[in-house]
CSV table of C-alpha atoms and ligand atoms in Angstrom, one decimal:
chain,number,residue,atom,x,y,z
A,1,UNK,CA,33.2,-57.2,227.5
A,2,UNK,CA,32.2,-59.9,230.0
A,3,UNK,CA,29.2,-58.9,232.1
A,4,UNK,CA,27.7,-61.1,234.8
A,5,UNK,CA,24.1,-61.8,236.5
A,6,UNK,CA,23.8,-62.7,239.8
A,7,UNK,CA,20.7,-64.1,241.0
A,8,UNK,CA,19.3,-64.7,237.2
A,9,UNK,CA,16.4,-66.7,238.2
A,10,UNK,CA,15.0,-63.9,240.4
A,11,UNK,CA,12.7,-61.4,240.5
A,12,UNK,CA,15.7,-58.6,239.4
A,13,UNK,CA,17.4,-61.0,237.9
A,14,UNK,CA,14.9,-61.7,235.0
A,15,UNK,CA,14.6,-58.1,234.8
A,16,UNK,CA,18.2,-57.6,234.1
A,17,UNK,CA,18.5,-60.2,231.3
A,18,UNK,CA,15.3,-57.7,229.8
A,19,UNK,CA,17.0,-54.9,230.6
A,20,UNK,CA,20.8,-55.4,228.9
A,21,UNK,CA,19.0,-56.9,226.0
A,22,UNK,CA,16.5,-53.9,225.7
A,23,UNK,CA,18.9,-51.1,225.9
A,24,UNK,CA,21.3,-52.9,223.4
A,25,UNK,CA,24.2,-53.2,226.4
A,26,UNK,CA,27.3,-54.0,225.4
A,27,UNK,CA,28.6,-57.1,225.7
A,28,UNK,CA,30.6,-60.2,224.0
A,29,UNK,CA,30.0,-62.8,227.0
A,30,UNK,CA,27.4,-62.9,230.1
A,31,UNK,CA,27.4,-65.6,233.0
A,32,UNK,CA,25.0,-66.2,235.2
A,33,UNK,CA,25.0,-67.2,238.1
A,34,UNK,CA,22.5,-68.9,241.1
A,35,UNK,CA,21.8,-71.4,243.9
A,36,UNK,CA,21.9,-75.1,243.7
A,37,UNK,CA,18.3,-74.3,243.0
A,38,UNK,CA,18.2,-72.6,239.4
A,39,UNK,CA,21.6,-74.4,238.4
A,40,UNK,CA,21.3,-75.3,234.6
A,41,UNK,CA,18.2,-73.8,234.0
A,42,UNK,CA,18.0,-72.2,230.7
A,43,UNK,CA,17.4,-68.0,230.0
A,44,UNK,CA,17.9,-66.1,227.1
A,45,UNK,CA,19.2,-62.4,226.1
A,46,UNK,CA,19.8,-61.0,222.7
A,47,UNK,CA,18.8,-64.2,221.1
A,48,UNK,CA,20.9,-66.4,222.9
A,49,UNK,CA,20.8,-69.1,225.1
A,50,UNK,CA,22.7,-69.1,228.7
A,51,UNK,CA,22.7,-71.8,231.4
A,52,UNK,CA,23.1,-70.8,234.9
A,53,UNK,CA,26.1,-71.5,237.1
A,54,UNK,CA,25.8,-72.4,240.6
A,55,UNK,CA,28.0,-69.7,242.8
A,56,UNK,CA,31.0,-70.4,244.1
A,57,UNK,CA,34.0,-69.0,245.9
A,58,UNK,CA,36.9,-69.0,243.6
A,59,UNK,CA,38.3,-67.1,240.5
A,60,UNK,CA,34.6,-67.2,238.1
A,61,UNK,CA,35.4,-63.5,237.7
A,62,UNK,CA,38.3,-63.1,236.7
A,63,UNK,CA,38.0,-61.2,233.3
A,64,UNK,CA,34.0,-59.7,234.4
A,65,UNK,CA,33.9,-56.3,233.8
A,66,UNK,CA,30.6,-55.9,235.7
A,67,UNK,CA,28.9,-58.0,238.2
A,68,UNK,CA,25.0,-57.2,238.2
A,69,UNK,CA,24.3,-58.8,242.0
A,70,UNK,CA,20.9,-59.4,243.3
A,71,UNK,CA,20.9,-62.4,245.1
A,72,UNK,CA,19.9,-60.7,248.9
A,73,UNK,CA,22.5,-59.1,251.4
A,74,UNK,CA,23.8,-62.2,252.6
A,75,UNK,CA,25.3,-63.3,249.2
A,76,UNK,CA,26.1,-60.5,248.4
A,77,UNK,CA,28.6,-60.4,251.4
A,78,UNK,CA,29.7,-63.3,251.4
A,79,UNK,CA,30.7,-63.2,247.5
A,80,UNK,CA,32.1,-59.7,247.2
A,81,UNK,CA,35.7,-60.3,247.6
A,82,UNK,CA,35.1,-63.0,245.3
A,83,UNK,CA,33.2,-61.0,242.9
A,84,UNK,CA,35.6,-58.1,243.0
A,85,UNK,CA,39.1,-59.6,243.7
A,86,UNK,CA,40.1,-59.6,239.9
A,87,UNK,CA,38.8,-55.7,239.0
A,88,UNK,CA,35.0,-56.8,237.9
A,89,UNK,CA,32.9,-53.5,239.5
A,90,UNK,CA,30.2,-55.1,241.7
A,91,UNK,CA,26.8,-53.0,241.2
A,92,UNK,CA,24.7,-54.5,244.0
A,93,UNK,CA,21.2,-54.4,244.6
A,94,UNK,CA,20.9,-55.5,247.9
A,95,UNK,CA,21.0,-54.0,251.3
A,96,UNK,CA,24.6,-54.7,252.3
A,97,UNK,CA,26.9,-51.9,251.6
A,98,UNK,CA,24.2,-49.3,251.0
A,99,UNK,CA,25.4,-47.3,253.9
A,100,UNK,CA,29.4,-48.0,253.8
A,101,UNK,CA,31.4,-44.6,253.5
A,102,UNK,CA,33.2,-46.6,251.0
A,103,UNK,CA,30.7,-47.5,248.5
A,104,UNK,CA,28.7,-44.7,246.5
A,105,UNK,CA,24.9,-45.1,246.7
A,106,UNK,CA,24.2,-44.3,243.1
A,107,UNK,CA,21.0,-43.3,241.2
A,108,UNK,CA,22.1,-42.0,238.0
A,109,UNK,CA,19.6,-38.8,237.7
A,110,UNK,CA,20.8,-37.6,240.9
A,111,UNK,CA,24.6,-38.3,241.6
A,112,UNK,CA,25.9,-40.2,238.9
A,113,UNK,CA,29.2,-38.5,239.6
A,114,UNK,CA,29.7,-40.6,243.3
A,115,UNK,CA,29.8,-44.0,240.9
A,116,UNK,CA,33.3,-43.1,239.8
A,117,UNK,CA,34.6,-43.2,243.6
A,118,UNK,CA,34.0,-47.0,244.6
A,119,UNK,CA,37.6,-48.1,246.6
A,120,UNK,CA,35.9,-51.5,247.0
A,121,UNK,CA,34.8,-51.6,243.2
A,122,UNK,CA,31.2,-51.8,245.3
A,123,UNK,CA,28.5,-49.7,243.5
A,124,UNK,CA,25.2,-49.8,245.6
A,125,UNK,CA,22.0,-49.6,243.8
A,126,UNK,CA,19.3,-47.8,246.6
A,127,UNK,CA,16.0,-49.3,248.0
A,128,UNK,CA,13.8,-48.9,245.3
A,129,UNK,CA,11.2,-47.3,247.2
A,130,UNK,CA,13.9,-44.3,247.2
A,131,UNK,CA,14.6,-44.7,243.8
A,132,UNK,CA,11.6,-43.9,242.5
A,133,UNK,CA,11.3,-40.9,245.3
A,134,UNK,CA,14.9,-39.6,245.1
A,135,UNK,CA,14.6,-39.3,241.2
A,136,UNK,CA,11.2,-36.5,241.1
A,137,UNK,CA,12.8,-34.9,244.4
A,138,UNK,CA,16.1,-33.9,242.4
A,139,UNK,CA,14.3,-31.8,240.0
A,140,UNK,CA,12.8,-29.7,243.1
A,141,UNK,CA,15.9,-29.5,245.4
A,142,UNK,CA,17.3,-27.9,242.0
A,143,UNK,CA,14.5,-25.0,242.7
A,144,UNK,CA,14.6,-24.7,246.2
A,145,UNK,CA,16.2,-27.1,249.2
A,146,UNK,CA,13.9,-29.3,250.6
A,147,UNK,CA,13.7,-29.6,254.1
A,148,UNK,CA,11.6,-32.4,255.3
A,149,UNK,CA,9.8,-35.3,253.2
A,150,UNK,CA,7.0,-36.8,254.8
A,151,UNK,CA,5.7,-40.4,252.7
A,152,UNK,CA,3.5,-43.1,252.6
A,153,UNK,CA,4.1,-46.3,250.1
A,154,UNK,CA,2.2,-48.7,248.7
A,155,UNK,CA,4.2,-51.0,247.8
A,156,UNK,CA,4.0,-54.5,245.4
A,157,UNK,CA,4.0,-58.0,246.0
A,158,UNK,CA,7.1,-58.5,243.8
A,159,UNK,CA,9.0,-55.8,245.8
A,160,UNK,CA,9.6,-59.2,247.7
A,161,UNK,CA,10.6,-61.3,245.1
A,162,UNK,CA,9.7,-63.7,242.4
A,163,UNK,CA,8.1,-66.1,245.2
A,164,UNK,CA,5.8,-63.0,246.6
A,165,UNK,CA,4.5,-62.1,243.2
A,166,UNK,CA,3.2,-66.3,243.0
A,167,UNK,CA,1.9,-66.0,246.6
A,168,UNK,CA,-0.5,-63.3,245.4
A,169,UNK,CA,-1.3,-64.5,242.5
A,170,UNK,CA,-2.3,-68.3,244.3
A,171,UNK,CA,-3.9,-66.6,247.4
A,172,UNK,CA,-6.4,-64.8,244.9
A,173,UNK,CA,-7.2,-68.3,243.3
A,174,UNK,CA,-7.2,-70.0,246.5
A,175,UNK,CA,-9.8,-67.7,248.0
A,176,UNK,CA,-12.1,-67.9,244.8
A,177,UNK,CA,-11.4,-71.0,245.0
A,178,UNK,CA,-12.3,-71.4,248.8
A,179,UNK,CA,-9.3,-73.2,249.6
A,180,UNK,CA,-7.0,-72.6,252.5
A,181,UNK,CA,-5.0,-69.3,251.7
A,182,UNK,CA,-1.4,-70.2,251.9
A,183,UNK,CA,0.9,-67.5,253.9
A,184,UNK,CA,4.1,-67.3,254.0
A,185,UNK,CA,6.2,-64.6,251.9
A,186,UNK,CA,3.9,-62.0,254.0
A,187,UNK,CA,3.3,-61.9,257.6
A,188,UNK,CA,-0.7,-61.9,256.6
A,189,UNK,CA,-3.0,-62.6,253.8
A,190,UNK,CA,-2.6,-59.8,251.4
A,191,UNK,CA,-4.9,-60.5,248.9
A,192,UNK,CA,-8.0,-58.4,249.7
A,193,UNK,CA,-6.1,-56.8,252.5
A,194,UNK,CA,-2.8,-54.3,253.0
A,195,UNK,CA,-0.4,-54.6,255.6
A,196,UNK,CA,1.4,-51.3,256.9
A,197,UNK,CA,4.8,-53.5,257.6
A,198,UNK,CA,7.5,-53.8,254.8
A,199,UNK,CA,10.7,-55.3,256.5
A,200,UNK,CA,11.1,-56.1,260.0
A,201,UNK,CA,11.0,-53.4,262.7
A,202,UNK,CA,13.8,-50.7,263.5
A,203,UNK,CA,14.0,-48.3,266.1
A,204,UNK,CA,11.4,-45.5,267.4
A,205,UNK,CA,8.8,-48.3,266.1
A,206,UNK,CA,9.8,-47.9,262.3
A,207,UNK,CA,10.2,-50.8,259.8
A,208,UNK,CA,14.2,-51.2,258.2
A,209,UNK,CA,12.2,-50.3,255.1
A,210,UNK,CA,11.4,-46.9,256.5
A,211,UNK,CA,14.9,-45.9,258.1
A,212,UNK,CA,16.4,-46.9,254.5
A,213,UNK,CA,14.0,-44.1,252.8
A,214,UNK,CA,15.4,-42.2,255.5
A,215,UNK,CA,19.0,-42.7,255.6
A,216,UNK,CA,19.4,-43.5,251.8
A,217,UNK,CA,18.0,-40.3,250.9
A,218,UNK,CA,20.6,-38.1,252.4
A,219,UNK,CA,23.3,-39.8,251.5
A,220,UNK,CA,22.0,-40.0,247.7
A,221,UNK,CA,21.2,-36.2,248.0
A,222,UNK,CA,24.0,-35.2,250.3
A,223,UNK,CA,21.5,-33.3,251.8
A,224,UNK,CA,20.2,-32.5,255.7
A,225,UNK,CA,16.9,-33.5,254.3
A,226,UNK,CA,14.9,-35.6,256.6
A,227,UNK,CA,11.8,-38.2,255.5
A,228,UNK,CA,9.8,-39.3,257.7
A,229,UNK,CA,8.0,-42.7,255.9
A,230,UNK,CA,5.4,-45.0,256.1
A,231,UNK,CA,5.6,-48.7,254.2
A,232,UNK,CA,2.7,-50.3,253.4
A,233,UNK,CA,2.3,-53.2,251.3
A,234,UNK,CA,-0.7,-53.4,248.9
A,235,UNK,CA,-2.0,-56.8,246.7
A,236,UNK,CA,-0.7,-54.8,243.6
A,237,UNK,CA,1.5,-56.9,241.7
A,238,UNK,CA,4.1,-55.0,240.2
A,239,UNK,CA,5.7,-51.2,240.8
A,240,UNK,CA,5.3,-49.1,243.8
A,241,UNK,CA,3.2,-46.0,244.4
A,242,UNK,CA,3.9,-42.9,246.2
A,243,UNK,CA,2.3,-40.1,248.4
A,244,UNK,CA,4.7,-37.5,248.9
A,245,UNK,CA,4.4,-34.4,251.1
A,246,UNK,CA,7.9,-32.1,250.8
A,247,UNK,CA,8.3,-28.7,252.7
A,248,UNK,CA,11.3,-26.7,251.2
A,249,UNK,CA,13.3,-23.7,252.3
A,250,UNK,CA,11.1,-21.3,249.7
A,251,UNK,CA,7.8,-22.3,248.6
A,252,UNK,CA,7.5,-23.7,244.7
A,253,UNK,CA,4.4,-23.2,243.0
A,254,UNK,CA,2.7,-26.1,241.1
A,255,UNK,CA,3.3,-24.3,237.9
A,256,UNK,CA,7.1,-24.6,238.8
A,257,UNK,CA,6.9,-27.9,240.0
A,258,UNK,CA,5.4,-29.4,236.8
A,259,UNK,CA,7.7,-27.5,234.8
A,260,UNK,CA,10.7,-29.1,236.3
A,261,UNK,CA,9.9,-32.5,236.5
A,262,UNK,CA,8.5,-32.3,233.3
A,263,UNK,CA,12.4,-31.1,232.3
A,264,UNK,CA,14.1,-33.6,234.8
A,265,UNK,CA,15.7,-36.9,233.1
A,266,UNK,CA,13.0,-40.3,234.1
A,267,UNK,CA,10.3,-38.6,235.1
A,268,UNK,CA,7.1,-38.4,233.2
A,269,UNK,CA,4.4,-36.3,234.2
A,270,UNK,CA,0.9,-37.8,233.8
A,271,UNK,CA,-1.6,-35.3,235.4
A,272,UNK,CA,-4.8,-34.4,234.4
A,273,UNK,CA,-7.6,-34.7,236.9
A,274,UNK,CA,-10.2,-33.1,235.1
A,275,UNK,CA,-9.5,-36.6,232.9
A,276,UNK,CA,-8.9,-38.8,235.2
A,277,UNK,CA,-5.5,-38.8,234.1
A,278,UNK,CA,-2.7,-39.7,237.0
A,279,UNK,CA,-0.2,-42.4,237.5
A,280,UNK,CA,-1.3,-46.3,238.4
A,281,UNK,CA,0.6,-49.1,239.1
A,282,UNK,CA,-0.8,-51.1,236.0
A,283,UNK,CA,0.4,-49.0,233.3
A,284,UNK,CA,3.4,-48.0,234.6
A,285,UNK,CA,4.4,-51.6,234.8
A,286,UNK,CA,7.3,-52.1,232.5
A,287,UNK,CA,7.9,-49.1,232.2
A,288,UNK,CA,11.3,-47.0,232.9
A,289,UNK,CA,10.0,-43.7,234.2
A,290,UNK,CA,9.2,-42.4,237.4
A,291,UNK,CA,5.5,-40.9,236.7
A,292,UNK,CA,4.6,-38.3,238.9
A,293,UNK,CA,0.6,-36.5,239.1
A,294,UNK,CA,-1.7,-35.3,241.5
A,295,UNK,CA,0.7,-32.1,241.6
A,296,UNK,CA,-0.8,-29.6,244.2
A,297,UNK,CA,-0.1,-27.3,247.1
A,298,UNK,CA,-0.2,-28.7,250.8
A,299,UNK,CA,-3.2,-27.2,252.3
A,300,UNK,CA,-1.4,-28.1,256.1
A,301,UNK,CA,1.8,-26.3,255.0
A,302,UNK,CA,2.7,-22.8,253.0
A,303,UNK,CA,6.0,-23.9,252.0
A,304,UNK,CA,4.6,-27.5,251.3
A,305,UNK,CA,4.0,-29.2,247.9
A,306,UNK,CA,2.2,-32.9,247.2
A,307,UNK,CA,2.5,-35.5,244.8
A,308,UNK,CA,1.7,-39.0,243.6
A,309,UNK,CA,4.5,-41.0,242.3
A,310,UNK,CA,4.5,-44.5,240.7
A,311,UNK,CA,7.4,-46.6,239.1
A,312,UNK,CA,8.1,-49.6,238.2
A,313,UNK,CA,10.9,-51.3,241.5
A,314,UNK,CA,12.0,-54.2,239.7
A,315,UNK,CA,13.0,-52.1,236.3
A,316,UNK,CA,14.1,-48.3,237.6
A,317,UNK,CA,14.0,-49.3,241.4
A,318,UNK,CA,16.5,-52.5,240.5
A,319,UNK,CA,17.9,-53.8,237.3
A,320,UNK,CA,17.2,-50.2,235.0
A,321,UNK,CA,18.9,-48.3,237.7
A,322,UNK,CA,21.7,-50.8,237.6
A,323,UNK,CA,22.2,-51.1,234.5
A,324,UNK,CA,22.1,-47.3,233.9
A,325,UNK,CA,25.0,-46.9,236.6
A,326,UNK,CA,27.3,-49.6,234.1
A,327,UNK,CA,26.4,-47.2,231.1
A,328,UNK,CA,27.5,-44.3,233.4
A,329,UNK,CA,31.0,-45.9,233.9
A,330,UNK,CA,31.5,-47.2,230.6
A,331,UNK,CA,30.6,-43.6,228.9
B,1,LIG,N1,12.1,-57.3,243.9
B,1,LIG,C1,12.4,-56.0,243.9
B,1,LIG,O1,11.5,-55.2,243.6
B,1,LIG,C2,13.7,-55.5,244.3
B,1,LIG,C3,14.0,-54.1,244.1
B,1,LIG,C4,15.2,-53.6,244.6
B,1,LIG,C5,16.1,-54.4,245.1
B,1,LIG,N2,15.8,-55.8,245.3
B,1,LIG,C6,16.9,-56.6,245.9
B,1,LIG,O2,17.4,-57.4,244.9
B,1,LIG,C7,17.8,-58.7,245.5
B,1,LIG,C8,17.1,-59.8,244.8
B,1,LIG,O3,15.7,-59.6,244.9
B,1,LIG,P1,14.6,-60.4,244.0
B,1,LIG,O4,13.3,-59.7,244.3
B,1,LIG,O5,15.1,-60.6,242.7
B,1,LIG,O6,14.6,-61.8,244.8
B,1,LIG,P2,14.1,-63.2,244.3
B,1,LIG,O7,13.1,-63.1,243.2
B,1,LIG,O8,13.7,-64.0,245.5
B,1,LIG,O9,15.5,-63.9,243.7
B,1,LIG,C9,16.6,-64.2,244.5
B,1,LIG,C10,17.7,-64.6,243.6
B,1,LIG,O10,18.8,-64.9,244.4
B,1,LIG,C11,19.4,-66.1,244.1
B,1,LIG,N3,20.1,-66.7,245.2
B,1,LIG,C12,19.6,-67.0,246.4
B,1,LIG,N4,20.6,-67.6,247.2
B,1,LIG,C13,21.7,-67.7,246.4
B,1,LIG,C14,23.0,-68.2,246.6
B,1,LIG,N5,23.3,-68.7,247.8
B,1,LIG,N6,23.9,-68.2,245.6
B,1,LIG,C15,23.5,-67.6,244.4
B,1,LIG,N7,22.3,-67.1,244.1
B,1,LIG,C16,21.4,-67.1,245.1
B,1,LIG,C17,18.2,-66.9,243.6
B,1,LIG,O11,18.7,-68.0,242.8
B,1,LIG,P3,18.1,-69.5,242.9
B,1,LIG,O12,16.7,-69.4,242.2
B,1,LIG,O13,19.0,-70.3,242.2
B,1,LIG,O14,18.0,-69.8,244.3
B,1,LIG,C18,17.4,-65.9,242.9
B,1,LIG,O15,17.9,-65.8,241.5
B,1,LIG,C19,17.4,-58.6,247.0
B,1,LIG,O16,18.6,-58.2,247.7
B,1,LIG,C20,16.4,-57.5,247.0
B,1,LIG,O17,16.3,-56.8,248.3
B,1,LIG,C21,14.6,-56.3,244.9
């Protein structure tokens, strides 16, 4: 089987090569693929060394079964009947067919089934920040139908890319350093700081990033469930955290609640306060579970429930996910 990585240099990208080599994915050849930039450059999986190819339009994919894609939305546009035109499945990571009628919006512990439908031999992989909610919210809905979702991120440097992460990482020396702080991945200094704006701004005064928690979710779910979100991004470096307030049709008891995600495929409960034990960003780094704690009633709402919820976006909120999706299809 031919596989493909577009956008290898990335963020994603890097993940991906860790991914496919990790889980032992099948494969006898794997291109990648970049800008002008990373052309050449050098990156290794399962031993072996693999130089990247700039992207083109033309036939490069004829005989790719899958094309992993996370280059941004606009690539992906304007490569998808390239990518596609010879039978390779596209499973992209970007924003651009998310919300198509024609393209499943696929996170495997919650509607794996929808991957085998793809007309445009599009898979979309969600935002990660609904990855990682979508995935602990399954195991409830299973209980009792949730009705509204209320949220507030807090959400990593690198969920902007490889660049973001080394913006961090130089404003933090830079202000030790009392240098000027460099700016321009964020729309403000976010070392020492947090900034409630992830994306640009939508309608009704909420960031794209917001409306895609919203949106995304039904359509993952096929649910009426509506989430109302807040996106704030926070000078962690890698994987997202969660606050999650859910009011359902019946009320579910802690008890239950643990119980079922404790059952429930990629999530791992870590919940403990008498020990201090709940999920962080730092050890969840890496990692391919959604870790859920801080389990408790909603003392605003009977039928409420609340949570803390923390994964990893580059690995389940990106390549994992991906990756999972191809193991879906092929099985
Ligand atoms: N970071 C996350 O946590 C995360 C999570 C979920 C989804 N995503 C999505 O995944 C995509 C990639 O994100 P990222 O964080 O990996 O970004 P990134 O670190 O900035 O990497 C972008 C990648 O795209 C490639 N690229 C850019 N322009 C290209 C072109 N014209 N032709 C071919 N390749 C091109 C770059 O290659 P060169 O180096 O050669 O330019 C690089 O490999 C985005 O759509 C993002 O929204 C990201």
């Amino acid at each position: 089987m031919h596989i493909a990585i577009v956008g290898a240099s990335g963020a994603v990208g890097q993940e991906l090569l860790k991914v496919v080599e990790e889980r032992n994915f099948p494969f006898d050849e794997l291109t990648l693929f970049g800008s002008e930039r990373s052309e050449g450059k050098e990156y290794f999986c399962k031993g072996k060394p693999y130089k990247v190819r700039q992207l083109r339009h033309g036939d490069d994919f004829k005989g790719v079964r899958f094309a992993f894609v996370s280059a941004g939305a606009s690539v992906s546009k304007e490569f998808m009947e390239d990518i596609t035109r010879f039978g390779t499945i596209m499973i992209d990571n970007s924003s651009a067919f998310r919300m198509d009628d024609s393209v499943p919006l696929v996170v495997p512990e919650v509607n794996a089934g929808d991957a085998k439908f793809c007309p445009r031999r599009i898979i979309a992989n969600p935002n990660c920040t609904t990855i990682q909610m979508v995935v602990p919210l399954k195991a409830l809905e299973d209980i009792s139908h949730i009705k509204r979702v209320h949220v507030a991120t807090y959400q990593a440097a690198s969920g902007a890319g490889a660049t973001a992460m080394t913006e961090l990482e130089n404003q933090y020396r830079q202000y030790l350093n009392n240098e000027h702080i460099v700016v321009e991945r964020f729309p403000y200094q976010l070392a020492y700081n947090m900034i409630p704006q992830v994306d640009v701004f939508g309608e009704d005064g909420y960031t794209k990033e917001e409306l895609k928690m919203y949106h995304e979710t039904r359509k993952i779910m096929h649910s009426d469930i509506v989430v109302s979100a807040t996106c704030v991004r926070v000078p962690a470096l890698r994987a997202h955290s969660e606050s999650i307030w859910i009011e359902t049709e019946s009320p579910i008891s802690v008890e239950n609640a643990r119980r079922a995600f404790e059952r429930a495929d990629g999530v791992t409960v870590i919940d403990d306060p008498d020990n201090r034990q709940y999920p962080m960003p730092l050890p969840a780094t890496g990692k391919n579970d959604v870790f859920v704690g801080r389990i408790r009633k909603d003392l605003a709402n009977p039928n409420g429930l609340t949570f803390w919820c923390v994964s990893d976006q580059i690995r389940k909120g990106a390549a994992l996910n991906a990756v999972q999706i191809a193991e879906y299809l092929i099985r």
